[in-house]
Amino acid sequence: MRPNHSATGASRHRAIAALLACATAVLIVPASPLQADEAQPFRLCADPTNLPFSSDSSSKPGFYVEIGQALAQALGRPIAYDWHKSYFGKRTVRVTLLGKQCDAMIGLPRSEDFMGPAVIFSDTFAKEGYALVAAKESAKGAAVGGIDGLKGKRVAVQFASTPQNLLASRDDIQKVTVLSPEEGMRALDQGRADVAFIWGPVAGWLNKTSYDGRYQIELTEGEGLSWDAAIGFAKTSTELRDRVNAVLPQLQGKIGELAVKYGLPGGAPVRFGAAPTPAPVTTGTGSGAGVAQVANVVATETKGDAVAPGLEAVGAGKEIFNGTCAHCHGPDAIQSERKIDLRLLRHRYGDEMREKYLTTVQEGRPNKGMPAWKEVYTEDQFNSIYSFLLTVQVESND
């Protein structure tokens, strides 16, 4: 018997139509907003080589990265990373967080002075700052009650840091200048210093991982010495910020455990008096040498300089300076090392100050470790930095 092709074809068409109808019905069911949101990863900005804070190593991810992992889990979202070196401070924040390469950056200072209102912040999750480090088993390792407790001691201080500026005027304290917390810890270990006044989280991590915990570490507080650490978001991410704030209290126990795991110092801080520079705004670098501070700008006479320091130009120049230059030349150009004290530019160069400035920042001084910035900043930005520097010139810092 020959098959009825027309009947068979009609049945096939009806079956295909039914399948398409079912598929279409599935495809047009909208996902709930919550489902759509949870399908998206929680994208974290982090430095791949900045322990104890962050690392791209799965075995030692770092304090901030593990907090990010706990947050992602609490939010019910997978986590993804945007690895970017944090050396350039605010510039890094602009490129990554504000450039929408990630959703959050952990460890920014909770301060509206730090890139506000472009950056908004979570509630505080930790206190971070500089610390005093000394051997446990010695009279010289006794707890320090403040700056007067450092009298007669050899104190290792980080170059271009708040502690260096704080102690610069104290002739009764012998300063041992170091370039990093690592060098400060070596100075202690080699007997070249009695106390190290260095970046606390790194000191704690080194004490735990390299020095068998033989040093006591005391946190400090005071202007430019400590601040509240928070999670930063772009200003358009208020909903995510609020969701993070809602789950942060659940994570406080976990955060405390992570602080111990990575050796971050705790306990009551040692209070220091006002440093020569005002309240802190950090670049977020783990070394702590990149701490930037915001000070009131006092307008000064330009004395024939080519660019008058208008308030807008000064503000823009100060922000660029503190985000890029402060790690070497001091926050707000306040620097105790005379050879790189930019407050002495007019004193050194007189009428050639502007020419010397432009040549140096554009071409750099590679043999002295200063890069060329001509491919990074515009002429207007160089002029803004110069306008800011005009406001801090002094005749001498002797």
CSV table of C-alpha atoms in Angstrom, one decimal:
chain,number,residue,atom,x,y,z
A,1,MET,CA,0.0,0.0,0.0
A,2,ARG,CA,1.4,3.3,-1.0
A,3,PRO,CA,1.7,5.9,1.8
A,4,ASN,CA,-0.5,9.0,1.7
A,5,HIS,CA,2.2,11.6,1.2
A,6,SER,CA,-0.2,14.5,1.6
A,7,ALA,CA,-1.5,13.2,5.0
A,8,THR,CA,2.0,12.5,6.2
A,9,GLY,CA,3.2,15.9,5.1
A,10,ALA,CA,0.3,17.6,6.9
A,11,SER,CA,1.1,15.7,10.1
A,12,ARG,CA,4.7,16.7,9.9
A,13,HIS,CA,3.9,20.3,9.4
A,14,ARG,CA,1.5,20.2,12.4
A,15,ALA,CA,4.2,18.6,14.6
A,16,ILE,CA,6.8,21.2,13.6
A,17,ALA,CA,4.3,24.1,14.2
A,18,ALA,CA,3.6,22.7,17.7
A,19,LEU,CA,7.3,22.4,18.5
A,20,LEU,CA,7.9,26.0,17.3
A,21,ALA,CA,5.0,27.2,19.4
A,22,CYS,CA,6.5,25.6,22.5
A,23,ALA,CA,10.0,26.9,21.7
A,24,THR,CA,8.6,30.4,21.2
A,25,ALA,CA,6.6,30.2,24.4
A,26,VAL,CA,9.8,29.3,26.3
A,27,LEU,CA,11.9,32.0,24.6
A,28,ILE,CA,9.4,34.8,25.4
A,29,VAL,CA,9.2,34.1,29.1
A,30,PRO,CA,11.0,37.1,30.7
A,31,ALA,CA,13.6,36.5,33.4
A,32,SER,CA,12.9,38.3,36.6
A,33,PRO,CA,15.2,41.3,37.4
A,34,LEU,CA,16.7,39.3,40.3
A,35,GLN,CA,17.6,36.4,38.1
A,36,ALA,CA,19.1,38.6,35.5
A,37,ASP,CA,21.2,40.5,38.1
A,38,GLU,CA,22.4,37.3,39.8
A,39,ALA,CA,23.5,35.9,36.4
A,40,GLN,CA,26.0,38.8,36.2
A,41,PRO,CA,29.3,38.3,37.9
A,42,PHE,CA,30.4,40.6,40.7
A,43,ARG,CA,33.4,42.2,39.0
A,44,LEU,CA,36.2,43.2,41.4
A,45,CYS,CA,39.1,45.5,40.6
A,46,ALA,CA,42.3,44.2,42.2
A,47,ASP,CA,46.1,44.5,42.0
A,48,PRO,CA,47.6,41.1,41.0
A,49,THR,CA,50.8,41.6,43.1
A,50,ASN,CA,49.8,43.5,46.3
A,51,LEU,CA,49.8,41.1,49.2
A,52,PRO,CA,48.5,41.1,51.9
A,53,PHE,CA,45.7,42.9,50.1
A,54,SER,CA,45.4,41.2,46.8
A,55,SER,CA,47.0,38.7,44.5
A,56,ASP,CA,46.1,36.6,41.4
A,57,SER,CA,47.4,33.5,43.3
A,58,SER,CA,44.6,31.1,44.1
A,59,SER,CA,46.5,29.9,47.2
A,60,LYS,CA,47.1,33.4,48.6
A,61,PRO,CA,44.4,35.7,47.1
A,62,GLY,CA,44.8,38.4,49.7
A,63,PHE,CA,42.6,40.2,52.3
A,64,TYR,CA,40.6,42.3,49.8
A,65,VAL,CA,40.1,39.5,47.3
A,66,GLU,CA,38.8,37.1,49.9
A,67,ILE,CA,36.4,39.8,51.2
A,68,GLY,CA,35.3,40.2,47.6
A,69,GLN,CA,34.7,36.4,47.3
A,70,ALA,CA,32.7,36.4,50.5
A,71,LEU,CA,30.6,39.4,49.2
A,72,ALA,CA,29.9,37.7,45.9
A,73,GLN,CA,28.8,34.6,47.7
A,74,ALA,CA,26.5,36.6,50.0
A,75,LEU,CA,25.0,38.4,46.9
A,76,GLY,CA,24.5,35.1,45.1
A,77,ARG,CA,26.7,36.1,42.2
A,78,PRO,CA,29.8,34.6,40.6
A,79,ILE,CA,33.0,36.7,40.9
A,80,ALA,CA,35.2,38.0,38.2
A,81,TYR,CA,38.5,40.0,38.4
A,82,ASP,CA,39.9,43.0,36.6
A,83,TRP,CA,43.6,42.8,37.4
A,84,HIS,CA,45.3,46.2,37.3
A,85,LYS,CA,48.4,47.5,39.1
A,86,SER,CA,47.5,50.1,41.7
A,87,TYR,CA,50.7,52.0,41.5
A,88,PHE,CA,49.1,55.1,40.0
A,89,GLY,CA,46.5,55.5,42.7
A,90,LYS,CA,43.6,57.7,41.6
A,91,ARG,CA,44.5,57.2,38.0
A,92,THR,CA,44.0,53.5,38.5
A,93,VAL,CA,40.5,54.1,40.0
A,94,ARG,CA,39.6,56.2,36.9
A,95,VAL,CA,40.7,53.6,34.4
A,96,THR,CA,39.2,50.6,36.2
A,97,LEU,CA,36.3,51.5,38.4
A,98,LEU,CA,35.1,54.7,36.7
A,99,GLY,CA,36.0,53.2,33.3
A,100,LYS,CA,33.3,50.5,34.0
A,101,GLN,CA,35.9,47.7,33.9
A,102,CYS,CA,34.6,46.5,37.3
A,103,ASP,CA,31.8,47.0,39.8
A,104,ALA,CA,33.8,47.5,43.0
A,105,MET,CA,37.2,48.3,44.4
A,106,ILE,CA,37.9,47.2,47.9
A,107,GLY,CA,40.2,49.1,50.3
A,108,LEU,CA,39.6,52.8,49.3
A,109,PRO,CA,39.5,55.4,52.1
A,110,ARG,CA,35.9,56.2,53.2
A,111,SER,CA,36.1,60.0,52.5
A,112,GLU,CA,34.2,62.3,50.2
A,113,ASP,CA,37.5,64.0,49.6
A,114,PHE,CA,38.7,60.9,47.8
A,115,MET,CA,37.4,61.4,44.2
A,116,GLY,CA,33.9,62.3,45.4
A,117,PRO,CA,31.2,62.5,44.1
A,118,ALA,CA,32.4,60.3,41.2
A,119,VAL,CA,33.2,57.5,43.7
A,120,ILE,CA,30.7,56.5,46.4
A,121,PHE,CA,31.5,54.2,49.4
A,122,SER,CA,30.2,51.3,51.4
A,123,ASP,CA,30.2,51.3,55.2
A,124,THR,CA,33.6,50.9,56.8
A,125,PHE,CA,34.9,47.4,57.1
A,126,ALA,CA,38.4,47.9,58.6
A,127,LYS,CA,40.8,50.6,60.0
A,128,GLU,CA,44.1,50.8,58.2
A,129,GLY,CA,47.2,53.0,58.6
A,130,TYR,CA,50.8,53.2,59.7
A,131,ALA,CA,52.1,51.3,62.6
A,132,LEU,CA,55.0,51.2,65.1
A,133,VAL,CA,57.0,47.9,64.9
A,134,ALA,CA,59.6,46.9,67.5
A,135,ALA,CA,61.1,43.7,68.9
A,136,LYS,CA,59.0,42.0,71.6
A,137,GLU,CA,61.8,41.0,73.8
A,138,SER,CA,63.6,44.3,74.6
A,139,ALA,CA,63.2,47.5,76.6
A,140,LYS,CA,63.4,49.3,73.3
A,141,GLY,CA,60.4,47.2,72.2
A,142,ALA,CA,58.2,48.6,74.9
A,143,ALA,CA,54.9,50.1,73.8
A,144,VAL,CA,55.2,53.7,72.5
A,145,GLY,CA,52.8,56.2,74.0
A,146,GLY,CA,53.1,58.7,71.3
A,147,ILE,CA,55.7,60.8,69.5
A,148,ASP,CA,57.6,61.5,72.8
A,149,GLY,CA,58.0,57.8,73.3
A,150,LEU,CA,60.3,57.7,70.3
A,151,LYS,CA,62.9,60.1,71.9
A,152,GLY,CA,66.4,58.8,71.7
A,153,LYS,CA,65.4,56.0,69.4
A,154,ARG,CA,66.5,55.2,65.8
A,155,VAL,CA,63.3,55.1,63.9
A,156,ALA,CA,62.9,53.7,60.4
A,157,VAL,CA,60.5,55.8,58.4
A,158,GLN,CA,59.2,55.3,54.9
A,159,PHE,CA,60.5,57.8,52.3
A,160,ALA,CA,57.8,60.4,51.3
A,161,SER,CA,55.4,59.2,54.0
A,162,THR,CA,53.4,60.9,56.7
A,163,PRO,CA,55.6,59.4,59.5
A,164,GLN,CA,58.7,60.9,57.8
A,165,ASN,CA,57.0,64.4,57.7
A,166,LEU,CA,55.8,64.0,61.2
A,167,LEU,CA,59.2,63.3,62.6
A,168,ALA,CA,61.2,65.6,60.3
A,169,SER,CA,61.4,68.4,62.8
A,170,ARG,CA,62.3,66.2,65.8
A,171,ASP,CA,66.1,66.4,66.4
A,172,ASP,CA,65.8,64.1,69.4
A,173,ILE,CA,64.7,61.2,67.2
A,174,GLN,CA,67.2,59.7,64.8
A,175,LYS,CA,65.5,59.0,61.4
A,176,VAL,CA,66.5,56.0,59.3
A,177,THR,CA,65.0,56.6,55.9
A,178,VAL,CA,63.8,53.5,54.1
A,179,LEU,CA,62.0,53.1,50.7
A,180,SER,CA,59.5,50.5,51.7
A,181,PRO,CA,58.0,48.5,54.6
A,182,GLU,CA,60.2,45.6,53.5
A,183,GLU,CA,63.3,47.7,54.0
A,184,GLY,CA,62.0,49.0,57.3
A,185,MET,CA,61.6,45.5,58.6
A,186,ARG,CA,65.1,44.6,57.4
A,187,ALA,CA,66.5,47.6,59.2
A,188,LEU,CA,64.9,46.3,62.4
A,189,ASP,CA,66.2,42.8,61.8
A,190,GLN,CA,69.7,43.9,61.1
A,191,GLY,CA,69.9,46.2,64.2
A,192,ARG,CA,70.0,49.5,62.2
A,193,ALA,CA,66.8,50.7,63.8
A,194,ASP,CA,65.0,50.3,67.2
A,195,VAL,CA,61.5,51.0,65.9
A,196,ALA,CA,60.0,51.1,62.4
A,197,PHE,CA,57.2,53.5,61.7
A,198,ILE,CA,55.9,52.0,58.5
A,199,TRP,CA,52.8,50.9,56.7
A,200,GLY,CA,51.0,48.6,59.1
A,201,PRO,CA,49.3,46.0,57.0
A,202,VAL,CA,52.5,45.1,55.1
A,203,ALA,CA,54.5,45.1,58.3
A,204,GLY,CA,52.0,42.7,59.8
A,205,TRP,CA,52.1,40.4,56.8
A,206,LEU,CA,55.9,40.4,56.8
A,207,ASN,CA,56.0,39.8,60.5
A,208,LYS,CA,53.7,36.7,60.0
A,209,THR,CA,55.3,35.3,56.9
A,210,SER,CA,59.0,36.2,57.1
A,211,TYR,CA,59.9,37.0,60.8
A,212,ASP,CA,58.0,34.3,62.7
A,213,GLY,CA,55.9,36.9,64.6
A,214,ARG,CA,58.8,38.1,66.7
A,215,TYR,CA,57.9,41.8,66.4
A,216,GLN,CA,55.1,43.7,68.2
A,217,ILE,CA,53.0,46.0,66.0
A,218,GLU,CA,51.0,48.9,67.2
A,219,LEU,CA,48.6,50.8,65.0
A,220,THR,CA,48.7,54.5,65.1
A,221,GLU,CA,46.1,57.2,64.5
A,222,GLY,CA,46.2,60.9,63.8
A,223,GLU,CA,46.0,63.2,60.9
A,224,GLY,CA,47.5,61.4,57.8
A,225,LEU,CA,48.2,58.2,59.8
A,226,SER,CA,45.1,56.2,59.5
A,227,TRP,CA,41.6,56.1,57.9
A,228,ASP,CA,38.5,53.9,57.5
A,229,ALA,CA,38.8,51.4,54.7
A,230,ALA,CA,35.7,50.9,52.6
A,231,ILE,CA,34.5,49.5,49.2
A,232,GLY,CA,34.3,52.0,46.4
A,233,PHE,CA,31.7,52.1,43.6
A,234,ALA,CA,31.0,54.4,40.7
A,235,LYS,CA,28.3,57.0,41.6
A,236,THR,CA,25.8,55.2,39.3
A,237,SER,CA,26.0,52.0,41.4
A,238,THR,CA,24.0,53.1,44.4
A,239,GLU,CA,21.8,50.0,44.3
A,240,LEU,CA,24.8,47.7,44.4
A,241,ARG,CA,26.4,49.7,47.1
A,242,ASP,CA,23.2,49.4,49.2
A,243,ARG,CA,23.0,45.7,48.7
A,244,VAL,CA,26.7,45.3,49.8
A,245,ASN,CA,26.0,47.4,52.9
A,246,ALA,CA,23.1,45.1,53.7
A,247,VAL,CA,25.3,42.0,53.7
A,248,LEU,CA,28.5,43.5,55.3
A,249,PRO,CA,27.3,43.1,58.9
A,250,GLN,CA,26.9,39.3,58.2
A,251,LEU,CA,30.6,39.2,57.1
A,252,GLN,CA,32.2,41.0,60.1
A,253,GLY,CA,33.3,37.7,61.7
A,254,LYS,CA,34.7,36.5,58.4
A,255,ILE,CA,36.6,39.8,57.9
A,256,GLY,CA,38.1,39.5,61.4
A,257,GLU,CA,39.3,36.0,60.6
A,258,LEU,CA,40.8,37.2,57.3
A,259,ALA,CA,42.6,40.1,59.1
A,260,VAL,CA,44.3,37.5,61.4
A,261,LYS,CA,45.0,35.2,58.5
A,262,TYR,CA,46.9,38.0,56.7
A,263,GLY,CA,48.6,39.4,59.8
A,264,LEU,CA,46.9,42.8,59.8
A,265,PRO,CA,47.6,44.5,63.1
A,266,GLY,CA,44.7,45.2,65.5
A,267,GLY,CA,44.2,46.5,69.0
A,268,ALA,CA,44.0,50.0,70.4
A,269,PRO,CA,45.9,52.5,68.3
A,270,VAL,CA,48.6,54.9,69.5
A,271,ARG,CA,47.5,58.4,69.2
A,272,PHE,CA,49.8,60.9,67.6
A,273,GLY,CA,49.4,64.7,67.4
A,274,ALA,CA,48.7,66.6,64.2
A,275,ALA,CA,51.2,65.9,61.5
A,276,PRO,CA,52.5,68.9,59.4
A,277,THR,CA,49.9,67.9,56.8
A,278,PRO,CA,46.1,67.5,57.1
A,279,ALA,CA,43.6,64.7,56.8
A,280,PRO,CA,44.4,61.6,54.7
A,281,VAL,CA,43.3,60.5,51.3
A,282,THR,CA,45.0,57.4,50.1
A,283,THR,CA,45.9,56.2,46.6
A,284,GLY,CA,45.2,52.7,47.7
A,285,THR,CA,48.6,51.3,47.2
A,286,GLY,CA,49.6,48.6,49.5
A,287,SER,CA,53.0,50.1,50.3
A,288,GLY,CA,51.5,53.1,52.0
A,289,ALA,CA,54.1,55.3,50.5
A,290,GLY,CA,51.5,56.6,48.1
A,291,VAL,CA,49.3,58.2,50.8
A,292,ALA,CA,48.1,61.5,49.6
A,293,GLN,CA,46.7,64.3,51.8
A,294,VAL,CA,44.5,67.2,51.0
A,295,ALA,CA,45.5,70.6,52.4
A,296,ASN,CA,44.0,74.1,52.1
A,297,VAL,CA,45.6,75.9,49.2
A,298,VAL,CA,47.1,79.3,50.2
A,299,ALA,CA,47.4,81.5,47.2
A,300,THR,CA,50.8,83.2,46.8
A,301,GLU,CA,52.2,85.9,44.7
A,302,THR,CA,53.3,84.6,41.3
A,303,LYS,CA,56.3,86.9,41.0
A,304,GLY,CA,56.2,87.0,37.2
A,305,ASP,CA,55.6,83.3,36.6
A,306,ALA,CA,54.0,82.5,33.3
A,307,VAL,CA,50.8,80.9,34.7
A,308,ALA,CA,48.8,82.5,37.4
A,309,PRO,CA,47.4,79.9,39.9
A,310,GLY,CA,43.6,80.2,39.3
A,311,LEU,CA,41.6,78.2,41.8
A,312,GLU,CA,40.2,75.8,39.2
A,313,ALA,CA,43.7,75.1,37.8
A,314,VAL,CA,45.2,74.8,41.2
A,315,GLY,CA,42.6,72.2,42.3
A,316,ALA,CA,43.0,70.2,39.1
A,317,GLY,CA,46.7,70.3,39.4
A,318,LYS,CA,46.7,69.3,43.0
A,319,GLU,CA,44.5,66.3,42.3
A,320,ILE,CA,46.8,65.1,39.5
A,321,PHE,CA,49.9,65.7,41.6
A,322,ASN,CA,48.6,63.7,44.6
A,323,GLY,CA,47.4,60.9,42.4
A,324,THR,CA,50.7,60.5,40.5
A,325,CYS,CA,53.6,62.4,42.0
A,326,ALA,CA,53.0,62.2,45.8
A,327,HIS,CA,54.6,58.8,46.2
A,328,CYS,CA,58.0,60.4,45.5
A,329,HIS,CA,57.6,64.1,46.1
A,330,GLY,CA,55.4,64.0,49.1
A,331,PRO,CA,51.7,64.6,49.6
A,332,ASP,CA,50.7,68.1,48.5
A,333,ALA,CA,54.5,68.5,47.7
A,334,ILE,CA,55.4,68.5,51.4
A,335,GLN,CA,58.7,66.7,51.4
A,336,SER,CA,61.5,66.6,54.0
A,337,GLU,CA,64.2,65.4,51.5
A,338,ARG,CA,65.6,68.6,50.2
A,339,LYS,CA,66.8,67.3,46.8
A,340,ILE,CA,63.3,66.3,45.7
A,341,ASP,CA,61.4,69.0,47.6
A,342,LEU,CA,59.3,70.7,44.9
A,343,ARG,CA,58.5,73.6,47.2
A,344,LEU,CA,62.0,74.8,46.4
A,345,LEU,CA,61.7,75.1,42.6
A,346,ARG,CA,61.6,78.9,42.6
A,347,HIS,CA,64.4,79.0,45.1
A,348,ARG,CA,66.6,76.8,42.9
A,349,TYR,CA,65.8,78.0,39.4
A,350,GLY,CA,64.4,81.5,39.7
A,351,ASP,CA,63.2,82.8,36.4
A,352,GLU,CA,64.0,79.4,34.8
A,353,MET,CA,61.5,77.5,37.1
A,354,ARG,CA,58.8,77.0,34.5
A,355,GLU,CA,61.3,75.9,31.8
A,356,LYS,CA,63.0,73.4,34.2
A,357,TYR,CA,59.6,72.1,35.3
A,358,LEU,CA,58.3,71.4,31.8
A,359,THR,CA,61.5,69.8,30.6
A,360,THR,CA,61.6,67.5,33.6
A,361,VAL,CA,58.0,66.3,33.7
A,362,GLN,CA,57.8,65.9,29.9
A,363,GLU,CA,61.2,64.2,29.3
A,364,GLY,CA,61.7,62.6,32.7
A,365,ARG,CA,65.0,61.8,34.4
A,366,PRO,CA,65.4,58.1,33.7
A,367,ASN,CA,68.7,57.8,35.4
A,368,LYS,CA,67.1,59.0,38.7
A,369,GLY,CA,64.0,56.9,38.4
A,370,MET,CA,61.6,59.5,37.1
A,371,PRO,CA,59.6,58.5,34.0
A,372,ALA,CA,58.6,60.8,31.1
A,373,TRP,CA,55.0,62.0,31.4
A,374,LYS,CA,54.6,63.6,27.9
A,375,GLU,CA,52.6,60.7,26.6
A,376,VAL,CA,50.4,60.6,29.7
A,377,TYR,CA,49.2,64.2,30.4
A,378,THR,CA,48.1,67.1,28.2
A,379,GLU,CA,49.6,70.6,28.1
A,380,ASP,CA,46.7,71.9,30.1
A,381,GLN,CA,47.2,69.2,32.8
A,382,PHE,CA,50.9,70.1,33.0
A,383,ASN,CA,49.9,73.7,33.4
A,384,SER,CA,47.5,72.8,36.1
A,385,ILE,CA,50.2,70.9,38.1
A,386,TYR,CA,52.5,73.9,37.7
A,387,SER,CA,49.7,76.2,38.9
A,388,PHE,CA,49.4,74.1,42.0
A,389,LEU,CA,53.2,74.0,42.6
A,390,LEU,CA,53.3,77.8,42.5
A,391,THR,CA,51.1,77.9,45.6
A,392,VAL,CA,53.5,75.9,47.7
A,393,GLN,CA,56.8,77.6,46.9
A,394,VAL,CA,59.0,78.7,49.8
A,395,GLU,CA,62.4,80.4,50.0
A,396,SER,CA,64.0,77.6,52.0
A,397,ASN,CA,63.1,74.7,54.2
A,398,ASP,CA,66.2,74.9,56.4
